[in-house]
mmCIF file of C-alpha atoms in Angstrom:
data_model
loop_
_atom_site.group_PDB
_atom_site.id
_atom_site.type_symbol
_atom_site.label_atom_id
_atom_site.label_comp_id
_atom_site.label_asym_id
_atom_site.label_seq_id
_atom_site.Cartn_x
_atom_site.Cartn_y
_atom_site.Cartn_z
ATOM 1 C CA UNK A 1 -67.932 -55.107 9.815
ATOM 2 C CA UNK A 2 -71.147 -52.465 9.541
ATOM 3 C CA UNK A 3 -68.521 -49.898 10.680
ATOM 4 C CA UNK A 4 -65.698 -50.686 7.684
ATOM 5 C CA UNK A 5 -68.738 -50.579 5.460
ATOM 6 C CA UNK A 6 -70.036 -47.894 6.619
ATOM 7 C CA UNK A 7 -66.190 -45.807 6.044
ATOM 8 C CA UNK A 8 -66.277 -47.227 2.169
ATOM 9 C CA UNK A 9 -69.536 -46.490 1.611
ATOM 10 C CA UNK A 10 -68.613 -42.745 3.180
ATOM 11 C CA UNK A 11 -65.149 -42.230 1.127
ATOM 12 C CA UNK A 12 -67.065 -43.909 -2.244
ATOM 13 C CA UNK A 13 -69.219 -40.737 -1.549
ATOM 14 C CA UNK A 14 -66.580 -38.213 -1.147
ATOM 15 C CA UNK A 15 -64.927 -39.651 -4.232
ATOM 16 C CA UNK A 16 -67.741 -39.420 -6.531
ATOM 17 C CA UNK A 17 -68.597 -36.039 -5.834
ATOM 18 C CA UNK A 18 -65.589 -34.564 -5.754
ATOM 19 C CA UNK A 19 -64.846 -35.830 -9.346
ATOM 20 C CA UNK A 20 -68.485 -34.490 -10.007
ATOM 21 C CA UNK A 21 -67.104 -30.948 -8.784
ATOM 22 C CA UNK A 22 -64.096 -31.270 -10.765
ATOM 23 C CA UNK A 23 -65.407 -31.902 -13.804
ATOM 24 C CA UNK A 24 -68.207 -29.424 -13.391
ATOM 25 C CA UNK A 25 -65.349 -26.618 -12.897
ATOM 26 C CA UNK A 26 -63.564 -27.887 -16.053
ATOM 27 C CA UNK A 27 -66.621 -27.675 -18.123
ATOM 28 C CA UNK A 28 -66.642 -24.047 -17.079
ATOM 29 C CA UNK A 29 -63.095 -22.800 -17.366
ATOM 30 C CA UNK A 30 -63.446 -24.744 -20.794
ATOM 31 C CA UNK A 31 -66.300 -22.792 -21.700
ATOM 32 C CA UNK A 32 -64.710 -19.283 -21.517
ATOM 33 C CA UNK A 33 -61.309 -20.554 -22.751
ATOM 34 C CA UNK A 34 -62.783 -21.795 -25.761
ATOM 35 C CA UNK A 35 -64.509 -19.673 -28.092
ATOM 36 C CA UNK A 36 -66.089 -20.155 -31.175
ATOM 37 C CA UNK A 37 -67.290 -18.365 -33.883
ATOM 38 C CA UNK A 38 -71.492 -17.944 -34.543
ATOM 39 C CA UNK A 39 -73.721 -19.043 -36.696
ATOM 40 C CA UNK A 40 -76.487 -16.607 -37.677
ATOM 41 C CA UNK A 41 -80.300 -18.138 -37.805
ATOM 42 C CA UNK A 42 -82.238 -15.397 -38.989
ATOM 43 C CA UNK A 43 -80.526 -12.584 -38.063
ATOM 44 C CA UNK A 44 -80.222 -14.048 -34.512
ATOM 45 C CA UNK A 45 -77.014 -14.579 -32.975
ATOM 46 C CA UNK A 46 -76.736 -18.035 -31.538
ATOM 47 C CA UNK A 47 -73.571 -18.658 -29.797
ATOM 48 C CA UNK A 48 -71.836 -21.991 -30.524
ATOM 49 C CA UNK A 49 -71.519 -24.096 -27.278
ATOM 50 C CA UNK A 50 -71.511 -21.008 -25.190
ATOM 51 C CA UNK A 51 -68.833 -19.986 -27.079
ATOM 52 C CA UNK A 52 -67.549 -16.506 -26.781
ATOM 53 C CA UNK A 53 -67.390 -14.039 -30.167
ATOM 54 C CA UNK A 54 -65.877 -11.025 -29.088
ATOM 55 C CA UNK A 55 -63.691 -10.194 -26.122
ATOM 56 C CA UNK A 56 -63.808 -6.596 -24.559
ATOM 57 C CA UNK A 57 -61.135 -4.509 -22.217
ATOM 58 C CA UNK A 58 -62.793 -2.455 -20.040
ATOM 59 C CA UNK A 59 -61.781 -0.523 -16.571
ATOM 60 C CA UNK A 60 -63.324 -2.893 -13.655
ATOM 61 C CA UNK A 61 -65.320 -0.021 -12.623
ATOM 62 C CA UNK A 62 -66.698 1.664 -15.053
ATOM 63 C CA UNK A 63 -66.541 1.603 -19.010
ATOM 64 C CA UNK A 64 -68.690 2.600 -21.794
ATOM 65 C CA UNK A 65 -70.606 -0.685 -21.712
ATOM 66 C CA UNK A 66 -72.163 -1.261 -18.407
ATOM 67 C CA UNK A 67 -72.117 -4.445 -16.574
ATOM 68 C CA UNK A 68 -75.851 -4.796 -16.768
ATOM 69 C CA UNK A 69 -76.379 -4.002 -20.622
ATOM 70 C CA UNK A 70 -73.640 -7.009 -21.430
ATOM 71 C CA UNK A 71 -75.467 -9.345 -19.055
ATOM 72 C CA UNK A 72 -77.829 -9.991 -22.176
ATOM 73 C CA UNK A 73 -74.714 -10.809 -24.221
ATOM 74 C CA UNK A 74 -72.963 -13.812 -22.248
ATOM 75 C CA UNK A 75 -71.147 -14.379 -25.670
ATOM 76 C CA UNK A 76 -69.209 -11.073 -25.397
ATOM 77 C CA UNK A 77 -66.234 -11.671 -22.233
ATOM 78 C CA UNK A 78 -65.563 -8.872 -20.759
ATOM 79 C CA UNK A 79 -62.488 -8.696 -19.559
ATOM 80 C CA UNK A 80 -60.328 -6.196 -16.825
ATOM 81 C CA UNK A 81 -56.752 -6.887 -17.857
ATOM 82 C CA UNK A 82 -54.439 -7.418 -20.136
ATOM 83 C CA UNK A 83 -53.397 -10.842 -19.271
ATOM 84 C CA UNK A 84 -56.969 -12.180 -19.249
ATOM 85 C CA UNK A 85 -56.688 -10.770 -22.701
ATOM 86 C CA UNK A 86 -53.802 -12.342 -24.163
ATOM 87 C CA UNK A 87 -55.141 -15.609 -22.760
ATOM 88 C CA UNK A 88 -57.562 -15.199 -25.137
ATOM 89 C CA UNK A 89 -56.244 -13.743 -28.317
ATOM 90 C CA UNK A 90 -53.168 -15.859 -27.986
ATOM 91 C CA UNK A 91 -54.850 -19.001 -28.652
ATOM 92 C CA UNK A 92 -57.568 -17.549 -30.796
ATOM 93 C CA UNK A 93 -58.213 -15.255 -33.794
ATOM 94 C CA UNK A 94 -61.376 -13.305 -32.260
ATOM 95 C CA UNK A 95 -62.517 -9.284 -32.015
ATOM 96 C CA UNK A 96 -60.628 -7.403 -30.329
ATOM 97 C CA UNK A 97 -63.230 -4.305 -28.172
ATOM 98 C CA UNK A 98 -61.334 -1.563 -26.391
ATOM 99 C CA UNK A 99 -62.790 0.492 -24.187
ATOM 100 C CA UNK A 100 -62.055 4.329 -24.809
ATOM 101 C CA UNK A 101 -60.734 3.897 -21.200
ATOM 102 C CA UNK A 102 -58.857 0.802 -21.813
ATOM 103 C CA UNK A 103 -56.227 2.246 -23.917
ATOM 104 C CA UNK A 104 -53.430 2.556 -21.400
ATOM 105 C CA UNK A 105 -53.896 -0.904 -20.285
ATOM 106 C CA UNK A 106 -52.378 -2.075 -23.710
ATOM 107 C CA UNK A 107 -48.984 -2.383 -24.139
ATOM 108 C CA UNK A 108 -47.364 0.312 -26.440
ATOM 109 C CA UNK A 109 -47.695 -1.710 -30.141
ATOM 110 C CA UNK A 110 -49.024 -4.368 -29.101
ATOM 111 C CA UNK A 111 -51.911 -4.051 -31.634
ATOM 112 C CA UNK A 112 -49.748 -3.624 -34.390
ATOM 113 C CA UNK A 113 -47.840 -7.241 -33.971
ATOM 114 C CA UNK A 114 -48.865 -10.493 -34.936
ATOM 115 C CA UNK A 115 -51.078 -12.316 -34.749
ATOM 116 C CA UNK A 116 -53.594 -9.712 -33.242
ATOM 117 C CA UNK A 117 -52.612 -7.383 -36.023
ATOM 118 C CA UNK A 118 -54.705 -9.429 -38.220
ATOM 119 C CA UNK A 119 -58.285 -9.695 -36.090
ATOM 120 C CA UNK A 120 -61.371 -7.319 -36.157
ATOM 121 C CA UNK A 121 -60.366 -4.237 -33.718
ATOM 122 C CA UNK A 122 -63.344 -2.359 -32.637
ATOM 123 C CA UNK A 123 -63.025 1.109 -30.887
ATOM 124 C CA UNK A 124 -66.212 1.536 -27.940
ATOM 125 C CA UNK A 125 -66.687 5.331 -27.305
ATOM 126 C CA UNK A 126 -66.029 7.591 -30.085
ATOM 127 C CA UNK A 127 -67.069 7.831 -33.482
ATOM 128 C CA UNK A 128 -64.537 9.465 -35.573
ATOM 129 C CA UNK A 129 -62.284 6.999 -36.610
ATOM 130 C CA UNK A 130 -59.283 8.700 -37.447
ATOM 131 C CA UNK A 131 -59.264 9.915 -33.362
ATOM 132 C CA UNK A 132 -59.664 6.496 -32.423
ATOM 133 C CA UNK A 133 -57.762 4.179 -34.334
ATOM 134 C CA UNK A 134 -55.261 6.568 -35.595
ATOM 135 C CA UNK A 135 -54.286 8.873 -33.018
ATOM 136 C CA UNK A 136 -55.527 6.597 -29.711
ATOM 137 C CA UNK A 137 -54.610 3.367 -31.203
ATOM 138 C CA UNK A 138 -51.817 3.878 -33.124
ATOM 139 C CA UNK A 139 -52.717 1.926 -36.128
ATOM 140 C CA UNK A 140 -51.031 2.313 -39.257
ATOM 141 C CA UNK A 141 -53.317 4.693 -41.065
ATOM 142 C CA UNK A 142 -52.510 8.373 -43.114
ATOM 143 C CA UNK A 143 -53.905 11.181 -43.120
ATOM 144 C CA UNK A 144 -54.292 14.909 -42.133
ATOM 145 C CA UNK A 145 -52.846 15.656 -39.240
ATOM 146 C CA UNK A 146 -55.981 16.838 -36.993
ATOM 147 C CA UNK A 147 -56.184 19.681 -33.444
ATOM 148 C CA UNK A 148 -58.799 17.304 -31.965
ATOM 149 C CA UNK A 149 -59.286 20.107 -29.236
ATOM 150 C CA UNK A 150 -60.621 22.093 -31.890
ATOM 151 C CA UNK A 151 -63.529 19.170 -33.196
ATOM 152 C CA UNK A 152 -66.356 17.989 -31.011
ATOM 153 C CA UNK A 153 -65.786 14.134 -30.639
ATOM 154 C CA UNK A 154 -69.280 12.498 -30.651
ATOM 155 C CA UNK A 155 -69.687 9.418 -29.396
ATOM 156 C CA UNK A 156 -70.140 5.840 -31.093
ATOM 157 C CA UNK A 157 -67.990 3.114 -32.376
ATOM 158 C CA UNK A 158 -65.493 2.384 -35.195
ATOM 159 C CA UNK A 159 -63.852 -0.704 -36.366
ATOM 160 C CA UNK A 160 -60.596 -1.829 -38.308
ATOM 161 C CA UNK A 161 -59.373 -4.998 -40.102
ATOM 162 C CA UNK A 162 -56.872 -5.354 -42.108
ATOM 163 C CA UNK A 163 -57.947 -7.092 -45.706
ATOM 164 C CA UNK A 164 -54.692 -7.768 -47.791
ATOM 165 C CA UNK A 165 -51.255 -7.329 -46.961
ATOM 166 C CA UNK A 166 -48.044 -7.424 -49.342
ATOM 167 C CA UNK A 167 -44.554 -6.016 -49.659
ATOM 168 C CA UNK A 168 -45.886 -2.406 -51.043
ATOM 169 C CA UNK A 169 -48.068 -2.321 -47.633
ATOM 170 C CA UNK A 170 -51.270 -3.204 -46.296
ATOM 171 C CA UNK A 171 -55.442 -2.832 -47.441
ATOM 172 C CA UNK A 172 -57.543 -2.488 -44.858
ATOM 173 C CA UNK A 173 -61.572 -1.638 -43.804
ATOM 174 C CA UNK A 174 -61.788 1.177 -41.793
ATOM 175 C CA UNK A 175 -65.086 2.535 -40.431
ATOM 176 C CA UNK A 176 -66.874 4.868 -37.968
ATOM 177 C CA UNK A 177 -70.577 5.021 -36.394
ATOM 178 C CA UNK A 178 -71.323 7.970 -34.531
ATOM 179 C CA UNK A 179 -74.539 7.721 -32.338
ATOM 180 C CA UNK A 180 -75.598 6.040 -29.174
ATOM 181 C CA UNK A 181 -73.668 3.342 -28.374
ATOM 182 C CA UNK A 182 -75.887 0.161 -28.756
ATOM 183 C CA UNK A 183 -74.248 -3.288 -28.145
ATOM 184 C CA UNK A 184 -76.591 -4.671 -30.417
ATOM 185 C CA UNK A 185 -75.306 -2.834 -33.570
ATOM 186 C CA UNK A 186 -71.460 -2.961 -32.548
ATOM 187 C CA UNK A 187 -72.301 -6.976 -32.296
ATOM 188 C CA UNK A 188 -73.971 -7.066 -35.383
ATOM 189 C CA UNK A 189 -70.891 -4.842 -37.276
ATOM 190 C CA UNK A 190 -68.464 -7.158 -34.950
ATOM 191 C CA UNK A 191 -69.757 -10.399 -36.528
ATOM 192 C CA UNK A 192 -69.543 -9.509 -39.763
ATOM 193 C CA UNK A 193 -66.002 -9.016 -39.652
ATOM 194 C CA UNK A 194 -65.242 -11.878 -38.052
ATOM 195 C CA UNK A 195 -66.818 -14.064 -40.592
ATOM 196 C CA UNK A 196 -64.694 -11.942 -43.163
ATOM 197 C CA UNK A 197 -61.359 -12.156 -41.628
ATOM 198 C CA UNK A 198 -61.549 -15.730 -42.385
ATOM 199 C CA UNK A 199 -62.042 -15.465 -46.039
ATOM 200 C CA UNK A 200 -58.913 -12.993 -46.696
ATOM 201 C CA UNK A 201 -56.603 -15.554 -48.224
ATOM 202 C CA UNK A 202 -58.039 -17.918 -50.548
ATOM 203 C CA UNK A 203 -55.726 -20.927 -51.978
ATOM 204 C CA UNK A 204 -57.373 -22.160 -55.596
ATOM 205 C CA UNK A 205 -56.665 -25.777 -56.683
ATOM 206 C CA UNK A 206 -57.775 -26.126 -60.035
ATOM 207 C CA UNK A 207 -56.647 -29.955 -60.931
ATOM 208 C CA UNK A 208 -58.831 -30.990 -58.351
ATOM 209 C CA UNK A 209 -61.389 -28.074 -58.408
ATOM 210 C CA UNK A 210 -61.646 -26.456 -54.948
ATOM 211 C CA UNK A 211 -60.632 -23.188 -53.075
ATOM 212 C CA UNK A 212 -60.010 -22.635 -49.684
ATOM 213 C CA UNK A 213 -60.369 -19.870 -47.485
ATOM 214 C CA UNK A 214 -58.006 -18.883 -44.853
ATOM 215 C CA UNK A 215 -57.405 -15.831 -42.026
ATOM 216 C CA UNK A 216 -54.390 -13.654 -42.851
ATOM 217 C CA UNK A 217 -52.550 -15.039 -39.758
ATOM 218 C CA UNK A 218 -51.860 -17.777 -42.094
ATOM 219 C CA UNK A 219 -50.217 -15.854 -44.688
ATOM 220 C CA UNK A 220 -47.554 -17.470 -46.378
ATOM 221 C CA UNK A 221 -48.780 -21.011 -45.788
ATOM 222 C CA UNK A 222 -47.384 -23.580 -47.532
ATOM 223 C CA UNK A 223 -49.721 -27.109 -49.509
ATOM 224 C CA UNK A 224 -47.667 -30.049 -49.593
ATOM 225 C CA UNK A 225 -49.077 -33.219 -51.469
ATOM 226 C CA UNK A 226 -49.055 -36.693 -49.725
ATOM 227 C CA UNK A 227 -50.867 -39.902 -50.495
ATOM 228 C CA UNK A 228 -53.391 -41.589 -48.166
ATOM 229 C CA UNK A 229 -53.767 -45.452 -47.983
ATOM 230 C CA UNK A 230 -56.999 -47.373 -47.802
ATOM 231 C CA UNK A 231 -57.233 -51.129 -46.587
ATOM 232 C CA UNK A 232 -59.495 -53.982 -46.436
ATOM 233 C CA UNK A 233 -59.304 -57.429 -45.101
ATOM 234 C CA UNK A 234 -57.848 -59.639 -46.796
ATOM 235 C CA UNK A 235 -56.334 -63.884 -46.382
ATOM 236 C CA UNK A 236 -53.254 -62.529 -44.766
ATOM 237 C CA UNK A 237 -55.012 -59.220 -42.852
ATOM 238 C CA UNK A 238 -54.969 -55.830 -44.437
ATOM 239 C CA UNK A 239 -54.579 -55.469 -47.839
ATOM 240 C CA UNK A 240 -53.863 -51.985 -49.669
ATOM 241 C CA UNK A 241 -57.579 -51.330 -51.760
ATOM 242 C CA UNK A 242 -57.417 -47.850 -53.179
ATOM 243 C CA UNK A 243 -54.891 -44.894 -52.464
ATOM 244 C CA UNK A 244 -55.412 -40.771 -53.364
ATOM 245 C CA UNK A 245 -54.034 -37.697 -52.542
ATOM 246 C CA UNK A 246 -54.602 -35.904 -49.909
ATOM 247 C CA UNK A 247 -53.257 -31.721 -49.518
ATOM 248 C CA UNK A 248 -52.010 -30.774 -46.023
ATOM 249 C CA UNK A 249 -51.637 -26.704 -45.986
ATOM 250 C CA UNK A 250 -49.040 -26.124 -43.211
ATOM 251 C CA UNK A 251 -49.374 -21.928 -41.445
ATOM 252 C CA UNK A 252 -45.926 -20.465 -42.070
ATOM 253 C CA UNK A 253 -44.902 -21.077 -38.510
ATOM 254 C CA UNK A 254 -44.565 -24.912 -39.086
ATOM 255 C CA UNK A 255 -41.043 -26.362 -38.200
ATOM 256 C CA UNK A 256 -39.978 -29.920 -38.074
ATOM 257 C CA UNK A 257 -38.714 -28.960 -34.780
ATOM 258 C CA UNK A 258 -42.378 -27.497 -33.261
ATOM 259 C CA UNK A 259 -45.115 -29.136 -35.873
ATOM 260 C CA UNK A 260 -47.817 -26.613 -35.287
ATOM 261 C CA UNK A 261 -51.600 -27.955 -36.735
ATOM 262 C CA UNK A 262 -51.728 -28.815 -40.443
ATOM 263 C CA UNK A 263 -55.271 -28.519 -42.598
ATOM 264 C CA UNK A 264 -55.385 -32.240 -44.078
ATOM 265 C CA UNK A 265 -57.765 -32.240 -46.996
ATOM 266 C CA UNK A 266 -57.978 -35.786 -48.785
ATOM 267 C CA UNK A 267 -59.500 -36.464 -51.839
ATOM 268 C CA UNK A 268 -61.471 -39.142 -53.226
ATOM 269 C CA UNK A 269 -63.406 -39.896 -56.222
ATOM 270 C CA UNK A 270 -66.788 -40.506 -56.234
ATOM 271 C CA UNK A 271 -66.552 -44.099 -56.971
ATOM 272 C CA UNK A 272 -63.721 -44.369 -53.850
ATOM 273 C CA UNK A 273 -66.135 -42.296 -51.693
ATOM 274 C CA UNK A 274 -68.708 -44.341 -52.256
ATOM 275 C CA UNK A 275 -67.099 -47.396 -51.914
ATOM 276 C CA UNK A 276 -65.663 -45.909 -48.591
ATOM 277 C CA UNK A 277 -69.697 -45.503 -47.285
ATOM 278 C CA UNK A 278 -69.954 -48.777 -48.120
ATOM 279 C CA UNK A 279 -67.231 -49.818 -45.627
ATOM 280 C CA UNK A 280 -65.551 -51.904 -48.666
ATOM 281 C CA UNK A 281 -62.541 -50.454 -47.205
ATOM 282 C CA UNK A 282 -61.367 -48.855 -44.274
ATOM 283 C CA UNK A 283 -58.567 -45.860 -43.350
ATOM 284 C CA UNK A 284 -56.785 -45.995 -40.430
ATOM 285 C CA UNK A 285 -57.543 -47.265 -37.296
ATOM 286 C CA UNK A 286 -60.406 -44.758 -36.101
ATOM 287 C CA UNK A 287 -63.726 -45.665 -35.860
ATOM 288 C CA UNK A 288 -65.504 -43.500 -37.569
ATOM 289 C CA UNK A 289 -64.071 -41.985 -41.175
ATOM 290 C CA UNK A 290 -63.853 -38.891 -42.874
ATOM 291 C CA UNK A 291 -65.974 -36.224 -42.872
ATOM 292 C CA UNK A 292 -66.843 -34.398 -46.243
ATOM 293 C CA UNK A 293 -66.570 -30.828 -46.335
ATOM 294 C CA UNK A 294 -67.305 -30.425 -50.358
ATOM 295 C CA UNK A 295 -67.312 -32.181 -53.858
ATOM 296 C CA UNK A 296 -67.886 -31.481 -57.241
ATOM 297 C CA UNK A 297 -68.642 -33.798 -60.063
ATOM 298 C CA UNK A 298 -65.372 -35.627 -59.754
ATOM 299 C CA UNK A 299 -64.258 -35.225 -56.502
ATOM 300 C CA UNK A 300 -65.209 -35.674 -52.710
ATOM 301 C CA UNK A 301 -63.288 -33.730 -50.341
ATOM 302 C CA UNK A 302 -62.872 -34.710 -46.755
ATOM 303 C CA UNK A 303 -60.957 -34.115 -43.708
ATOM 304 C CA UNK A 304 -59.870 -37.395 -42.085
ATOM 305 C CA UNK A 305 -60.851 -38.659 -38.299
ATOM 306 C CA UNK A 306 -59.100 -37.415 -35.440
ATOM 307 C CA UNK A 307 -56.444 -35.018 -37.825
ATOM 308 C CA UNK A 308 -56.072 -33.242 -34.624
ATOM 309 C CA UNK A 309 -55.657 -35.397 -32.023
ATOM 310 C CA UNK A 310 -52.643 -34.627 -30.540
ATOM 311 C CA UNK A 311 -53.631 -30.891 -29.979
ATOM 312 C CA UNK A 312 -50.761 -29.382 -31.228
ATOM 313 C CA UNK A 313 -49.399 -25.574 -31.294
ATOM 314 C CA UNK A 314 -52.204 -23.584 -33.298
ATOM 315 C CA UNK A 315 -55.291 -26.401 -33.102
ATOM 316 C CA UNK A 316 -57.459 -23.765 -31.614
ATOM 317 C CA UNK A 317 -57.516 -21.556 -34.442
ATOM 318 C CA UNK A 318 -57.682 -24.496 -36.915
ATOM 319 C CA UNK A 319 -60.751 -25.696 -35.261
ATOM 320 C CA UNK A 320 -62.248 -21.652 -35.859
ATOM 321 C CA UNK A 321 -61.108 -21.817 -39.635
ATOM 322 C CA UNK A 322 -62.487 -25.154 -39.920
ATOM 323 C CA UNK A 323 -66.129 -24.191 -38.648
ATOM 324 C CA UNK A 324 -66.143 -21.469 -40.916
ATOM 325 C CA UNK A 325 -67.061 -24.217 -43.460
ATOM 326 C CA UNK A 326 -63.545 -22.636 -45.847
ATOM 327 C CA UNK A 327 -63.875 -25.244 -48.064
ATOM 328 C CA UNK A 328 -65.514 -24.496 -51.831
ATOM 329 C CA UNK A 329 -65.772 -27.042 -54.551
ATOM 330 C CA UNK A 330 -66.268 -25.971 -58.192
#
């Protein structure tokens, strides 16, 4: 008998610690997979989660950021391949840093097409940007043409993001910073256009009183107006108590056939809001309710419980434009 219990008592041990190992490895892959973006506490950059805010291509040996030097930037992945690349940026809208080494590793155009098209590119080695992005990037930009053999390159950084696009072409930011190459300053630059690129599009509801902002990967989104339904308990169970709109922005790659994630914004007044606080009604089945991301002096405007629970195509990126607090009541 000593000796069976001794064998469960063994395999109970194996069990629990393998599970302990496995979810200690998911944690990490989870970690790098999932970045998110910053929030900025006094100039400081604190990293959400561990999350990652900039992903950089660089030869495996060697590169114009050094192995060491990034070791005090965990939230910068550095990575040695183009696949461990377009895990990333296929799943996420996040900078884009290429090595001045790294540029064969790309894929001829794959800059220029979507949805990468539309995130912060920054150049690490040179300065001028017209070398760089132009002429070693390949990104749509005009000008002179240029003997480069003829100009002393200096060495820094430059960046491009493209601001507005429409049928007559494309507006863009387009920058150099010739110098010393300091991580610190390209992060700095870095950040700031990644907070941008969310705000390029901005959808304006004026019956309610609102805008919204949105990254231009989500150009030519669509709003479609539905109704939400709230219930309380009643002789004969639920009972319908109040009802209101609520706007669910679709990204233009949304088909009945592959739903990708939708931005569900309901609206309440402030009466049904605070009636709703006051658990005098109830919506859905979750167990906790909405959370408010804005209101004005008529309107509270929430995003409902679990809106993304199934994890559909795109909930990555929705998650990003979401905790870039796009929401702005007037």
């Amino acid at each position: 008998m000593r000796k069976i219990l001794g064998s469960i008592r063994i395999k109970l041990l194996v069990f629990v610690l393998v599970v302990i190992m496995v979810f200690l490895l998911g944690c990490r892959v989870k970690t790098i997979n999932n970045p998110k973006p910053t929030q900025n506490i006094n100039n400081i950059i604190v990293p959400e989660n561990n999350g990652i805010v900039a992903v950089y291509i660089s030869p495996k040996n060697g590169g114009v950021l050094s192995d060491n030097d990034l070791k005090a930037y965990p939230e910068i992945l550095k990575v040695n391949d183009f696949e461990s690349l377009l895990t990333i940026t296929s799943k996420y809208i996040i900078p884009i840093w290429i090595d001045k080494d790294a540029i064969d590793m790309l894929p001829e155009g794959w800059i220029n097409e979507f949805p990468q098209k539309f995130y912060p590119v920054i150049f690490v080695g040179y300065g001028n940007p017209l070398y760089a992005m132009r002429d070693k990037l390949e990104l749509p930009i005009f000008g002179p043409y240029v003997d480069w053999s003829k100009q002393d390159l200096e060495q820094g950084f430059c960046t491009w993001m493209i601001t507005v696009t429409a049928e007559g072409g494309i507006s863009s930011t387009l920058k150099g910073y010739k110098g010393d190459v300091n991580i610190s300053k390209i992060l700095e630059v870095s950040n700031s256009l990644f907070k941008e690129c969310f705000r390029t599009l901005k959808y304006t509801n004026n019956e309610y009183g609102f805008n919204f902002y949105l990254p231009l990967t989500w150009n030519g989104y669509k709003v479609i107006e539905d109704k939400w339904t709230g219930y309380k308990f009643g002789a004969s169970g639920d009972e319908i108590a109040e009802t209101g709109p609520i706007l669910i922005i679709r990204d233009s790659e949304w088909t009945e056939e592959e739903p990708t994630q939708v931005i569900p914004i309901m609206i309440f007044t402030i009466a049904q809001w605070n009636d709703l606080k006051k658990e005098k009604f109830h919506i859905g089945a979750a167990p906790i309710g909405p959370t408010e991301l804005g209101r004005n002096s008529k309107y509270v405007f929430a995003l409902p419980a679990r809106y993304n629970y199934a994890f559909p195509k795109g909930f990555e990126v929705v998650d990003e434009i979401m905790q870039s607090n796009p929401l702005e009541a007037f």
